[in-house]
Amino acid sequence: MDFHLLSLIALCIMLFLVLFLYAKLRRVRGQIVIIEEALEDIKSGNLNRRMLAQRNDMTRKICYDINDIVINSQMQFIKQKQSEQAYKRLMTSISHDVKTPLASLVGYLDAIECRIIAEEEKDNYVHVAYEKAHYLKHFIESLFEWVKLDSGEQIFHFELLDLNELSRNIVGDWITVLESNHFDYECDIPETEWLIRIDSNAYGRILNNLFQNILIHSKGSKMTLHIFEDDVQVQITITDNGRGIDPEHLPHIFERMYQCDPSRSAKGNGLGLSIVKELVAAHKGTISVDSTPDNGTAFTISFPRTL
């Protein structure tokens, strides 16, 4: 082949490559300008900004990585706002649950101190003030317990224990309380030994809170406890024959400070079931609730045999 022809072909190829690279560089330069504009927009607070890129773009990975960062930032921002709103609701609830009984307590004590009540009423006022003080004490203790659980600061002591024997001991402490509140009870606990790694104090708190919840809120007359076990897990079901829970409240009953009574006139502080959920989760377990208005409520706890 003629040398001049080869030179011409080589020159054309080089020219084509130069033009191709020039076009490529221009496109990259244009994409960088778009990226810079997008980053400025994002820096100004627009977390909805996204960058598009074609499959063969050299900046495609950079664009996708920036989009991922922005999406993660947006999710964190949303979580932060939700956390702030939840914190405000928590502070409002705490303010109400502390301020109201505290004001009442101070009022009763002022009446006693200033001698503005008859002598025969004094004992009644002292008794009411005593109950208000113990409510505040119980509320603050429950609040601190929930905060420790929620922050992961609670220390657990897991031991290999017989769950059935532990359950019988806890229920035994409640028999007098149930009978004094005119509650019938029925317990179905296997006689066989069923060993599980568990924190005995935490497990006691779980059952105690659920029993207390039934006594305070169910308006029923009977409680049952049934334990079913197999080689993999144990299921503990606690039921009552009370008024049940409305469907609108059911998804929220394990939320902190949530009370089904919107007037907050019922006893309780809205922390008991939230604490139960955290304690169950610490044992790698789950808790669910099933309820029908006027037809009772059933709580079901599942624990794995091994943590």
PDB file of C-alpha atoms in Angstrom:
ATOM      1  CA  MET A   1       0.000   0.000   0.000  1.00  0.00           C
ATOM      2  CA  ASP A   2       1.229   3.483  -0.823  1.00  0.00           C
ATOM      3  CA  PHE A   3       3.026   5.213   2.065  1.00  0.00           C
ATOM      4  CA  HIS A   4       1.106   8.435   1.551  1.00  0.00           C
ATOM      5  CA  LEU A   5      -2.182   6.552   1.710  1.00  0.00           C
ATOM      6  CA  LEU A   6      -1.167   4.893   4.984  1.00  0.00           C
ATOM      7  CA  SER A   7      -0.151   8.238   6.384  1.00  0.00           C
ATOM      8  CA  LEU A   8      -3.512   9.708   5.370  1.00  0.00           C
ATOM      9  CA  ILE A   9      -5.390   6.869   6.992  1.00  0.00           C
ATOM     10  CA  ALA A  10      -3.308   7.219  10.174  1.00  0.00           C
ATOM     11  CA  LEU A  11      -3.923  10.950  10.189  1.00  0.00           C
ATOM     12  CA  CYS A  12      -7.651  10.428   9.791  1.00  0.00           C
ATOM     13  CA  ILE A  13      -7.680   7.927  12.625  1.00  0.00           C
ATOM     14  CA  MET A  14      -5.742  10.301  14.867  1.00  0.00           C
ATOM     15  CA  LEU A  15      -8.066  13.141  13.903  1.00  0.00           C
ATOM     16  CA  PHE A  16     -11.060  10.973  14.671  1.00  0.00           C
ATOM     17  CA  LEU A  17      -9.597  10.043  18.077  1.00  0.00           C
ATOM     18  CA  VAL A  18      -8.857  13.674  18.846  1.00  0.00           C
ATOM     19  CA  LEU A  19     -12.386  14.691  17.928  1.00  0.00           C
ATOM     20  CA  PHE A  20     -13.792  11.779  19.933  1.00  0.00           C
ATOM     21  CA  LEU A  21     -11.753  12.694  23.009  1.00  0.00           C
ATOM     22  CA  TYR A  22     -12.629  16.354  22.572  1.00  0.00           C
ATOM     23  CA  ALA A  23     -16.323  15.514  22.429  1.00  0.00           C
ATOM     24  CA  LYS A  24     -15.889  13.234  25.434  1.00  0.00           C
ATOM     25  CA  LEU A  25     -14.095  15.931  27.405  1.00  0.00           C
ATOM     26  CA  ARG A  26     -16.754  18.489  26.498  1.00  0.00           C
ATOM     27  CA  ARG A  27     -19.436  16.120  27.739  1.00  0.00           C
ATOM     28  CA  VAL A  28     -17.507  15.423  30.942  1.00  0.00           C
ATOM     29  CA  ARG A  29     -16.981  19.136  31.433  1.00  0.00           C
ATOM     30  CA  GLY A  30     -20.708  19.721  30.957  1.00  0.00           C
ATOM     31  CA  GLN A  31     -21.491  16.946  33.448  1.00  0.00           C
ATOM     32  CA  ILE A  32     -19.081  18.419  35.999  1.00  0.00           C
ATOM     33  CA  VAL A  33     -20.829  21.782  35.657  1.00  0.00           C
ATOM     34  CA  ILE A  34     -24.162  20.059  36.277  1.00  0.00           C
ATOM     35  CA  ILE A  35     -22.689  18.251  39.302  1.00  0.00           C
ATOM     36  CA  GLU A  36     -21.338  21.532  40.698  1.00  0.00           C
ATOM     37  CA  GLU A  37     -24.747  23.200  40.277  1.00  0.00           C
ATOM     38  CA  ALA A  38     -26.460  20.225  41.915  1.00  0.00           C
ATOM     39  CA  LEU A  39     -24.045  20.256  44.853  1.00  0.00           C
ATOM     40  CA  GLU A  40     -24.646  23.968  45.379  1.00  0.00           C
ATOM     41  CA  ASP A  41     -28.390  23.292  45.339  1.00  0.00           C
ATOM     42  CA  ILE A  42     -27.960  20.467  47.840  1.00  0.00           C
ATOM     43  CA  LYS A  43     -25.739  22.607  50.068  1.00  0.00           C
ATOM     44  CA  SER A  44     -28.473  25.243  50.129  1.00  0.00           C
ATOM     45  CA  GLY A  45     -30.842  22.650  51.619  1.00  0.00           C
ATOM     46  CA  ASN A  46     -32.614  21.079  48.648  1.00  0.00           C
ATOM     47  CA  LEU A  47     -32.418  17.382  49.542  1.00  0.00           C
ATOM     48  CA  ASN A  48     -34.883  16.524  46.774  1.00  0.00           C
ATOM     49  CA  ARG A  49     -32.260  17.246  44.096  1.00  0.00           C
ATOM     50  CA  ARG A  50     -31.225  14.228  42.039  1.00  0.00           C
ATOM     51  CA  MET A  51     -28.752  13.820  39.175  1.00  0.00           C
ATOM     52  CA  LEU A  52     -29.383  11.807  36.031  1.00  0.00           C
ATOM     53  CA  ALA A  53     -26.669  10.031  34.067  1.00  0.00           C
ATOM     54  CA  GLN A  54     -26.557   7.785  31.040  1.00  0.00           C
ATOM     55  CA  ARG A  55     -25.072   4.324  31.148  1.00  0.00           C
ATOM     56  CA  ASN A  56     -21.883   5.265  29.289  1.00  0.00           C
ATOM     57  CA  ASP A  57     -21.246   8.555  31.113  1.00  0.00           C
ATOM     58  CA  MET A  58     -17.851   8.721  32.830  1.00  0.00           C
ATOM     59  CA  THR A  59     -19.426  10.556  35.771  1.00  0.00           C
ATOM     60  CA  ARG A  60     -22.259   8.031  36.190  1.00  0.00           C
ATOM     61  CA  LYS A  61     -20.851   6.457  39.371  1.00  0.00           C
ATOM     62  CA  ILE A  62     -20.167   9.871  40.897  1.00  0.00           C
ATOM     63  CA  CYS A  63     -23.751  10.957  40.167  1.00  0.00           C
ATOM     64  CA  TYR A  64     -25.198   7.760  41.640  1.00  0.00           C
ATOM     65  CA  ASP A  65     -22.986   8.036  44.734  1.00  0.00           C
ATOM     66  CA  ILE A  66     -24.073  11.637  45.279  1.00  0.00           C
ATOM     67  CA  ASN A  67     -27.717  10.584  44.874  1.00  0.00           C
ATOM     68  CA  ASP A  68     -27.188   7.863  47.498  1.00  0.00           C
ATOM     69  CA  ILE A  69     -25.619  10.364  49.893  1.00  0.00           C
ATOM     70  CA  VAL A  70     -28.488  12.816  49.389  1.00  0.00           C
ATOM     71  CA  ILE A  71     -31.113  10.084  49.874  1.00  0.00           C
ATOM     72  CA  ASN A  72     -29.418   8.947  53.093  1.00  0.00           C
ATOM     73  CA  SER A  73     -29.200  12.539  54.292  1.00  0.00           C
ATOM     74  CA  GLN A  74     -32.861  13.032  53.498  1.00  0.00           C
ATOM     75  CA  MET A  75     -33.789   9.883  55.443  1.00  0.00           C
ATOM     76  CA  GLN A  76     -31.692  11.049  58.397  1.00  0.00           C
ATOM     77  CA  PHE A  77     -33.350  14.451  58.243  1.00  0.00           C
ATOM     78  CA  ILE A  78     -36.800  12.862  58.260  1.00  0.00           C
ATOM     79  CA  LYS A  79     -35.834  10.623  61.195  1.00  0.00           C
ATOM     80  CA  GLN A  80     -34.470  13.640  63.049  1.00  0.00           C
ATOM     81  CA  LYS A  81     -37.716  15.551  62.526  1.00  0.00           C
ATOM     82  CA  GLN A  82     -39.736  12.531  63.647  1.00  0.00           C
ATOM     83  CA  SER A  83     -37.496  12.188  66.692  1.00  0.00           C
ATOM     84  CA  GLU A  84     -37.934  15.865  67.516  1.00  0.00           C
ATOM     85  CA  GLN A  85     -41.705  15.561  67.233  1.00  0.00           C
ATOM     86  CA  ALA A  86     -41.689  12.419  69.361  1.00  0.00           C
ATOM     87  CA  TYR A  87     -39.512  14.216  71.928  1.00  0.00           C
ATOM     88  CA  LYS A  88     -41.940  17.138  72.044  1.00  0.00           C
ATOM     89  CA  ARG A  89     -44.862  14.742  72.530  1.00  0.00           C
ATOM     90  CA  LEU A  90     -42.931  12.950  75.242  1.00  0.00           C
ATOM     91  CA  MET A  91     -42.160  16.194  77.049  1.00  0.00           C
ATOM     92  CA  THR A  92     -45.802  17.246  76.803  1.00  0.00           C
ATOM     93  CA  SER A  93     -46.938  13.905  78.200  1.00  0.00           C
ATOM     94  CA  ILE A  94     -44.386  13.975  80.999  1.00  0.00           C
ATOM     95  CA  SER A  95     -45.332  17.555  81.830  1.00  0.00           C
ATOM     96  CA  HIS A  96     -48.992  16.562  82.099  1.00  0.00           C
ATOM     97  CA  ASP A  97     -48.354  13.375  84.060  1.00  0.00           C
ATOM     98  CA  VAL A  98     -46.099  15.142  86.549  1.00  0.00           C
ATOM     99  CA  LYS A  99     -47.653  18.594  86.746  1.00  0.00           C
ATOM    100  CA  THR A 100     -51.237  17.491  87.390  1.00  0.00           C
ATOM    101  CA  PRO A 101     -50.645  15.130  90.357  1.00  0.00           C
ATOM    102  CA  LEU A 102     -47.904  17.408  91.705  1.00  0.00           C
ATOM    103  CA  ALA A 103     -50.246  20.405  91.715  1.00  0.00           C
ATOM    104  CA  SER A 104     -52.901  18.272  93.403  1.00  0.00           C
ATOM    105  CA  LEU A 105     -50.381  17.019  95.969  1.00  0.00           C
ATOM    106  CA  VAL A 106     -49.245  20.565  96.784  1.00  0.00           C
ATOM    107  CA  GLY A 107     -52.874  21.666  97.050  1.00  0.00           C
ATOM    108  CA  TYR A 108     -53.735  18.965  99.583  1.00  0.00           C
ATOM    109  CA  LEU A 109     -50.579  19.639 101.610  1.00  0.00           C
ATOM    110  CA  ASP A 110     -51.218  23.409 101.558  1.00  0.00           C
ATOM    111  CA  ALA A 111     -54.735  22.821 102.864  1.00  0.00           C
ATOM    112  CA  ILE A 112     -53.310  20.734 105.714  1.00  0.00           C
ATOM    113  CA  GLU A 113     -50.452  23.144 106.455  1.00  0.00           C
ATOM    114  CA  CYS A 114     -52.680  26.235 106.424  1.00  0.00           C
ATOM    115  CA  ARG A 115     -55.344  24.486 108.535  1.00  0.00           C
ATOM    116  CA  ILE A 116     -58.140  25.398 106.148  1.00  0.00           C
ATOM    117  CA  ILE A 117     -59.808  22.019 106.485  1.00  0.00           C
ATOM    118  CA  ALA A 118     -61.751  20.535 109.348  1.00  0.00           C
ATOM    119  CA  GLU A 119     -59.836  18.217 111.675  1.00  0.00           C
ATOM    120  CA  GLU A 120     -62.002  15.239 110.714  1.00  0.00           C
ATOM    121  CA  GLU A 121     -61.016  15.731 107.038  1.00  0.00           C
ATOM    122  CA  LYS A 122     -57.289  15.871 107.729  1.00  0.00           C
ATOM    123  CA  ASP A 123     -56.717  12.104 107.616  1.00  0.00           C
ATOM    124  CA  ASN A 124     -58.477  11.878 104.260  1.00  0.00           C
ATOM    125  CA  TYR A 125     -56.351  14.706 102.850  1.00  0.00           C
ATOM    126  CA  VAL A 126     -53.164  13.037 104.117  1.00  0.00           C
ATOM    127  CA  HIS A 127     -54.221   9.756 102.502  1.00  0.00           C
ATOM    128  CA  VAL A 128     -54.872  11.420  99.125  1.00  0.00           C
ATOM    129  CA  ALA A 129     -51.536  13.257  99.305  1.00  0.00           C
ATOM    130  CA  TYR A 130     -49.856   9.938 100.127  1.00  0.00           C
ATOM    131  CA  GLU A 131     -51.381   8.313  97.021  1.00  0.00           C
ATOM    132  CA  LYS A 132     -50.345  11.244  94.798  1.00  0.00           C
ATOM    133  CA  ALA A 133     -46.774  11.077  96.108  1.00  0.00           C
ATOM    134  CA  HIS A 134     -46.562   7.337  95.436  1.00  0.00           C
ATOM    135  CA  TYR A 135     -47.981   7.823  91.935  1.00  0.00           C
ATOM    136  CA  LEU A 136     -45.245  10.358  91.187  1.00  0.00           C
ATOM    137  CA  LYS A 137     -42.595   8.040  92.647  1.00  0.00           C
ATOM    138  CA  HIS A 138     -43.817   5.116  90.531  1.00  0.00           C
ATOM    139  CA  PHE A 139     -44.031   7.283  87.408  1.00  0.00           C
ATOM    140  CA  ILE A 140     -40.488   8.631  87.780  1.00  0.00           C
ATOM    141  CA  GLU A 141     -39.096   5.137  88.436  1.00  0.00           C
ATOM    142  CA  SER A 142     -40.873   3.784  85.346  1.00  0.00           C
ATOM    143  CA  LEU A 143     -39.658   6.711  83.254  1.00  0.00           C
ATOM    144  CA  PHE A 144     -36.039   6.169  84.279  1.00  0.00           C
ATOM    145  CA  GLU A 145     -36.371   2.450  83.590  1.00  0.00           C
ATOM    146  CA  TRP A 146     -37.758   3.113  80.121  1.00  0.00           C
ATOM    147  CA  VAL A 147     -34.993   5.638  79.358  1.00  0.00           C
ATOM    148  CA  LYS A 148     -32.308   3.102  80.350  1.00  0.00           C
ATOM    149  CA  LEU A 149     -33.918   0.437  78.177  1.00  0.00           C
ATOM    150  CA  ASP A 150     -34.387   2.751  75.198  1.00  0.00           C
ATOM    151  CA  SER A 151     -30.790   3.991  75.374  1.00  0.00           C
ATOM    152  CA  GLY A 152     -29.379   0.473  75.752  1.00  0.00           C
ATOM    153  CA  GLU A 153     -27.891   1.251  79.180  1.00  0.00           C
ATOM    154  CA  GLN A 154     -29.869  -1.408  81.042  1.00  0.00           C
ATOM    155  CA  ILE A 155     -27.653  -4.242  82.264  1.00  0.00           C
ATOM    156  CA  PHE A 156     -29.134  -7.745  82.079  1.00  0.00           C
ATOM    157  CA  HIS A 157     -28.015 -10.849  83.943  1.00  0.00           C
ATOM    158  CA  PHE A 158     -28.940 -13.845  81.816  1.00  0.00           C
ATOM    159  CA  GLU A 159     -28.965 -17.200  83.563  1.00  0.00           C
ATOM    160  CA  LEU A 160     -30.012 -20.712  82.572  1.00  0.00           C
ATOM    161  CA  LEU A 161     -33.290 -21.067  84.509  1.00  0.00           C
ATOM    162  CA  ASP A 162     -36.442 -23.167  84.474  1.00  0.00           C
ATOM    163  CA  LEU A 163     -39.021 -20.852  82.923  1.00  0.00           C
ATOM    164  CA  ASN A 164     -41.952 -22.889  84.240  1.00  0.00           C
ATOM    165  CA  GLU A 165     -40.791 -22.758  87.853  1.00  0.00           C
ATOM    166  CA  LEU A 166     -39.995 -19.051  87.511  1.00  0.00           C
ATOM    167  CA  SER A 167     -43.478 -18.401  86.098  1.00  0.00           C
ATOM    168  CA  ARG A 168     -45.146 -20.325  88.929  1.00  0.00           C
ATOM    169  CA  ASN A 169     -43.298 -18.246  91.527  1.00  0.00           C
ATOM    170  CA  ILE A 170     -44.325 -14.975  89.888  1.00  0.00           C
ATOM    171  CA  VAL A 171     -47.965 -16.021  89.555  1.00  0.00           C
ATOM    172  CA  GLY A 172     -47.964 -17.206  93.183  1.00  0.00           C
ATOM    173  CA  ASP A 173     -47.184 -13.666  94.352  1.00  0.00           C
ATOM    174  CA  TRP A 174     -50.254 -12.414  92.468  1.00  0.00           C
ATOM    175  CA  ILE A 175     -52.860 -14.816  93.834  1.00  0.00           C
ATOM    176  CA  THR A 176     -53.738 -12.684  96.870  1.00  0.00           C
ATOM    177  CA  VAL A 177     -53.868  -9.520  94.743  1.00  0.00           C
ATOM    178  CA  LEU A 178     -56.140 -11.135  92.145  1.00  0.00           C
ATOM    179  CA  GLU A 179     -58.491 -12.548  94.779  1.00  0.00           C
ATOM    180  CA  SER A 180     -58.699  -9.223  96.642  1.00  0.00           C
ATOM    181  CA  ASN A 181     -59.703  -7.585  93.341  1.00  0.00           C
ATOM    182  CA  HIS A 182     -62.347 -10.292  92.749  1.00  0.00           C
ATOM    183  CA  PHE A 183     -60.464 -11.719  89.783  1.00  0.00           C
ATOM    184  CA  ASP A 184     -60.712 -15.360  88.853  1.00  0.00           C
ATOM    185  CA  TYR A 185     -57.540 -16.847  87.433  1.00  0.00           C
ATOM    186  CA  GLU A 186     -56.466 -19.912  85.526  1.00  0.00           C
ATOM    187  CA  CYS A 187     -52.867 -20.972  84.933  1.00  0.00           C
ATOM    188  CA  ASP A 188     -51.709 -23.665  82.546  1.00  0.00           C
ATOM    189  CA  ILE A 189     -47.980 -24.090  83.200  1.00  0.00           C
ATOM    190  CA  PRO A 190     -46.257 -27.361  82.222  1.00  0.00           C
ATOM    191  CA  GLU A 191     -44.842 -29.427  85.077  1.00  0.00           C
ATOM    192  CA  THR A 192     -41.774 -30.344  83.036  1.00  0.00           C
ATOM    193  CA  GLU A 193     -38.522 -28.401  83.293  1.00  0.00           C
ATOM    194  CA  TRP A 194     -37.883 -25.992  80.421  1.00  0.00           C
ATOM    195  CA  LEU A 195     -34.486 -24.328  80.614  1.00  0.00           C
ATOM    196  CA  ILE A 196     -33.876 -20.973  78.977  1.00  0.00           C
ATOM    197  CA  ARG A 197     -31.291 -18.216  79.311  1.00  0.00           C
ATOM    198  CA  ILE A 198     -33.258 -15.405  80.879  1.00  0.00           C
ATOM    199  CA  ASP A 199     -32.961 -12.428  83.218  1.00  0.00           C
ATOM    200  CA  SER A 200     -35.280 -13.390  86.086  1.00  0.00           C
ATOM    201  CA  ASN A 201     -35.895  -9.784  87.196  1.00  0.00           C
ATOM    202  CA  ALA A 202     -36.736  -8.674  83.661  1.00  0.00           C
ATOM    203  CA  TYR A 203     -39.070 -11.645  83.150  1.00  0.00           C
ATOM    204  CA  GLY A 204     -40.778 -10.868  86.442  1.00  0.00           C
ATOM    205  CA  ARG A 205     -41.243  -7.267  85.343  1.00  0.00           C
ATOM    206  CA  ILE A 206     -42.787  -8.435  82.054  1.00  0.00           C
ATOM    207  CA  LEU A 207     -45.434 -10.566  83.747  1.00  0.00           C
ATOM    208  CA  ASN A 208     -46.028  -8.073  86.556  1.00  0.00           C
ATOM    209  CA  ASN A 209     -46.643  -5.219  84.097  1.00  0.00           C
ATOM    210  CA  LEU A 210     -49.058  -7.323  82.044  1.00  0.00           C
ATOM    211  CA  PHE A 211     -50.952  -8.492  85.143  1.00  0.00           C
ATOM    212  CA  GLN A 212     -51.077  -4.920  86.439  1.00  0.00           C
ATOM    213  CA  ASN A 213     -52.326  -3.719  83.062  1.00  0.00           C
ATOM    214  CA  ILE A 214     -55.191  -6.225  83.233  1.00  0.00           C
ATOM    215  CA  LEU A 215     -56.168  -5.175  86.758  1.00  0.00           C
ATOM    216  CA  ILE A 216     -56.109  -1.464  85.969  1.00  0.00           C
ATOM    217  CA  HIS A 217     -57.524  -1.308  82.457  1.00  0.00           C
ATOM    218  CA  SER A 218     -59.401  -4.456  81.461  1.00  0.00           C
ATOM    219  CA  LYS A 219     -62.524  -4.015  83.630  1.00  0.00           C
ATOM    220  CA  GLY A 220     -62.752  -7.794  83.487  1.00  0.00           C
ATOM    221  CA  SER A 221     -63.170 -10.539  86.063  1.00  0.00           C
ATOM    222  CA  LYS A 222     -60.863 -13.327  84.880  1.00  0.00           C
ATOM    223  CA  MET A 223     -57.242 -13.697  83.804  1.00  0.00           C
ATOM    224  CA  THR A 224     -55.597 -16.745  82.246  1.00  0.00           C
ATOM    225  CA  LEU A 225     -51.970 -17.632  81.664  1.00  0.00           C
ATOM    226  CA  HIS A 226     -51.010 -20.411  79.262  1.00  0.00           C
ATOM    227  CA  ILE A 227     -47.468 -21.565  78.469  1.00  0.00           C
ATOM    228  CA  PHE A 228     -46.766 -23.700  75.425  1.00  0.00           C
ATOM    229  CA  GLU A 229     -43.269 -24.997  74.709  1.00  0.00           C
ATOM    230  CA  ASP A 230     -41.475 -26.952  72.013  1.00  0.00           C
ATOM    231  CA  ASP A 231     -37.847 -27.590  71.075  1.00  0.00           C
ATOM    232  CA  VAL A 232     -37.460 -24.165  69.470  1.00  0.00           C
ATOM    233  CA  GLN A 233     -39.423 -21.604  71.452  1.00  0.00           C
ATOM    234  CA  VAL A 234     -41.893 -20.911  74.230  1.00  0.00           C
ATOM    235  CA  GLN A 235     -45.168 -19.018  73.860  1.00  0.00           C
ATOM    236  CA  ILE A 236     -46.728 -17.308  76.866  1.00  0.00           C
ATOM    237  CA  THR A 237     -50.310 -16.142  76.392  1.00  0.00           C
ATOM    238  CA  ILE A 238     -52.015 -13.901  78.958  1.00  0.00           C
ATOM    239  CA  THR A 239     -55.694 -13.164  78.403  1.00  0.00           C
ATOM    240  CA  ASP A 240     -58.552 -11.404  80.122  1.00  0.00           C
ATOM    241  CA  ASN A 241     -62.315 -11.273  79.600  1.00  0.00           C
ATOM    242  CA  GLY A 242     -62.564  -7.497  79.864  1.00  0.00           C
ATOM    243  CA  ARG A 243     -63.731  -4.663  77.660  1.00  0.00           C
ATOM    244  CA  GLY A 244     -60.993  -5.129  75.070  1.00  0.00           C
ATOM    245  CA  ILE A 245     -59.153  -2.472  73.093  1.00  0.00           C
ATOM    246  CA  ASP A 246     -60.593  -0.413  70.240  1.00  0.00           C
ATOM    247  CA  PRO A 247     -58.991  -1.136  66.832  1.00  0.00           C
ATOM    248  CA  GLU A 248     -57.821   2.488  66.526  1.00  0.00           C
ATOM    249  CA  HIS A 249     -55.735   2.139  69.691  1.00  0.00           C
ATOM    250  CA  LEU A 250     -54.414  -1.376  69.131  1.00  0.00           C
ATOM    251  CA  PRO A 251     -51.405  -0.456  66.894  1.00  0.00           C
ATOM    252  CA  HIS A 252     -50.174   2.097  69.438  1.00  0.00           C
ATOM    253  CA  ILE A 253     -50.444   0.423  72.836  1.00  0.00           C
ATOM    254  CA  PHE A 254     -46.713  -0.416  73.012  1.00  0.00           C
ATOM    255  CA  GLU A 255     -45.714   3.179  72.282  1.00  0.00           C
ATOM    256  CA  ARG A 256     -44.226   5.181  75.131  1.00  0.00           C
ATOM    257  CA  MET A 257     -46.654   7.380  77.064  1.00  0.00           C
ATOM    258  CA  TYR A 258     -49.588   6.177  74.958  1.00  0.00           C
ATOM    259  CA  GLN A 259     -52.883   5.897  76.790  1.00  0.00           C
ATOM    260  CA  CYS A 260     -56.106   4.666  75.267  1.00  0.00           C
ATOM    261  CA  ASP A 261     -58.081   7.091  77.401  1.00  0.00           C
ATOM    262  CA  PRO A 262     -57.694  10.470  75.636  1.00  0.00           C
ATOM    263  CA  SER A 263     -58.714  12.310  78.793  1.00  0.00           C
ATOM    264  CA  ARG A 264     -55.863  10.537  80.654  1.00  0.00           C
ATOM    265  CA  SER A 265     -58.246  10.059  83.574  1.00  0.00           C
ATOM    266  CA  ALA A 266     -57.458   6.359  83.902  1.00  0.00           C
ATOM    267  CA  LYS A 267     -54.755   5.112  86.238  1.00  0.00           C
ATOM    268  CA  GLY A 268     -51.400   4.241  84.764  1.00  0.00           C
ATOM    269  CA  ASN A 269     -48.659   6.247  83.087  1.00  0.00           C
ATOM    270  CA  GLY A 270     -48.481   4.801  79.583  1.00  0.00           C
ATOM    271  CA  LEU A 271     -45.044   3.279  80.163  1.00  0.00           C
ATOM    272  CA  GLY A 272     -45.849  -0.230  81.382  1.00  0.00           C
ATOM    273  CA  LEU A 273     -46.431  -1.893  78.009  1.00  0.00           C
ATOM    274  CA  SER A 274     -43.593   0.050  76.399  1.00  0.00           C
ATOM    275  CA  ILE A 275     -41.244  -1.324  79.058  1.00  0.00           C
ATOM    276  CA  VAL A 276     -42.619  -4.831  78.443  1.00  0.00           C
ATOM    277  CA  LYS A 277     -41.846  -4.567  74.729  1.00  0.00           C
ATOM    278  CA  GLU A 278     -38.270  -3.422  75.381  1.00  0.00           C
ATOM    279  CA  LEU A 279     -37.666  -6.218  77.908  1.00  0.00           C
ATOM    280  CA  VAL A 280     -39.057  -8.854  75.545  1.00  0.00           C
ATOM    281  CA  ALA A 281     -36.848  -7.518  72.723  1.00  0.00           C
ATOM    282  CA  ALA A 282     -33.797  -7.744  75.020  1.00  0.00           C
ATOM    283  CA  HIS A 283     -34.479 -11.499  75.191  1.00  0.00           C
ATOM    284  CA  LYS A 284     -34.672 -11.696  71.359  1.00  0.00           C
ATOM    285  CA  GLY A 285     -38.402 -12.312  71.708  1.00  0.00           C
ATOM    286  CA  THR A 286     -41.576 -10.832  70.292  1.00  0.00           C
ATOM    287  CA  ILE A 287     -44.861  -9.695  71.793  1.00  0.00           C
ATOM    288  CA  SER A 288     -48.201  -9.272  70.028  1.00  0.00           C
ATOM    289  CA  VAL A 289     -51.706  -8.367  71.096  1.00  0.00           C
ATOM    290  CA  ASP A 290     -55.098  -9.468  69.860  1.00  0.00           C
ATOM    291  CA  SER A 291     -58.236  -7.794  71.125  1.00  0.00           C
ATOM    292  CA  THR A 292     -61.892  -7.333  70.280  1.00  0.00           C
ATOM    293  CA  PRO A 293     -64.015  -4.653  71.976  1.00  0.00           C
ATOM    294  CA  ASP A 294     -66.178  -6.178  74.732  1.00  0.00           C
ATOM    295  CA  ASN A 295     -64.529  -9.565  74.150  1.00  0.00           C
ATOM    296  CA  GLY A 296     -61.240  -9.421  76.029  1.00  0.00           C
ATOM    297  CA  THR A 297     -57.558  -9.072  75.167  1.00  0.00           C
ATOM    298  CA  ALA A 298     -54.754 -11.572  74.630  1.00  0.00           C
ATOM    299  CA  PHE A 299     -51.031 -10.817  74.849  1.00  0.00           C
ATOM    300  CA  THR A 300     -48.708 -13.429  73.333  1.00  0.00           C
ATOM    301  CA  ILE A 301     -44.981 -13.485  74.096  1.00  0.00           C
ATOM    302  CA  SER A 302     -42.548 -15.703  72.188  1.00  0.00           C
ATOM    303  CA  PHE A 303     -39.042 -16.442  73.424  1.00  0.00           C
ATOM    304  CA  PRO A 304     -36.425 -18.485  71.548  1.00  0.00           C
ATOM    305  CA  ARG A 305     -34.918 -21.311  73.560  1.00  0.00           C
ATOM    306  CA  THR A 306     -31.425 -19.927  73.048  1.00  0.00           C
ATOM    307  CA  LEU A 307     -30.398 -16.271  72.823  1.00  0.00           C
TER     308      LEU A 307
END
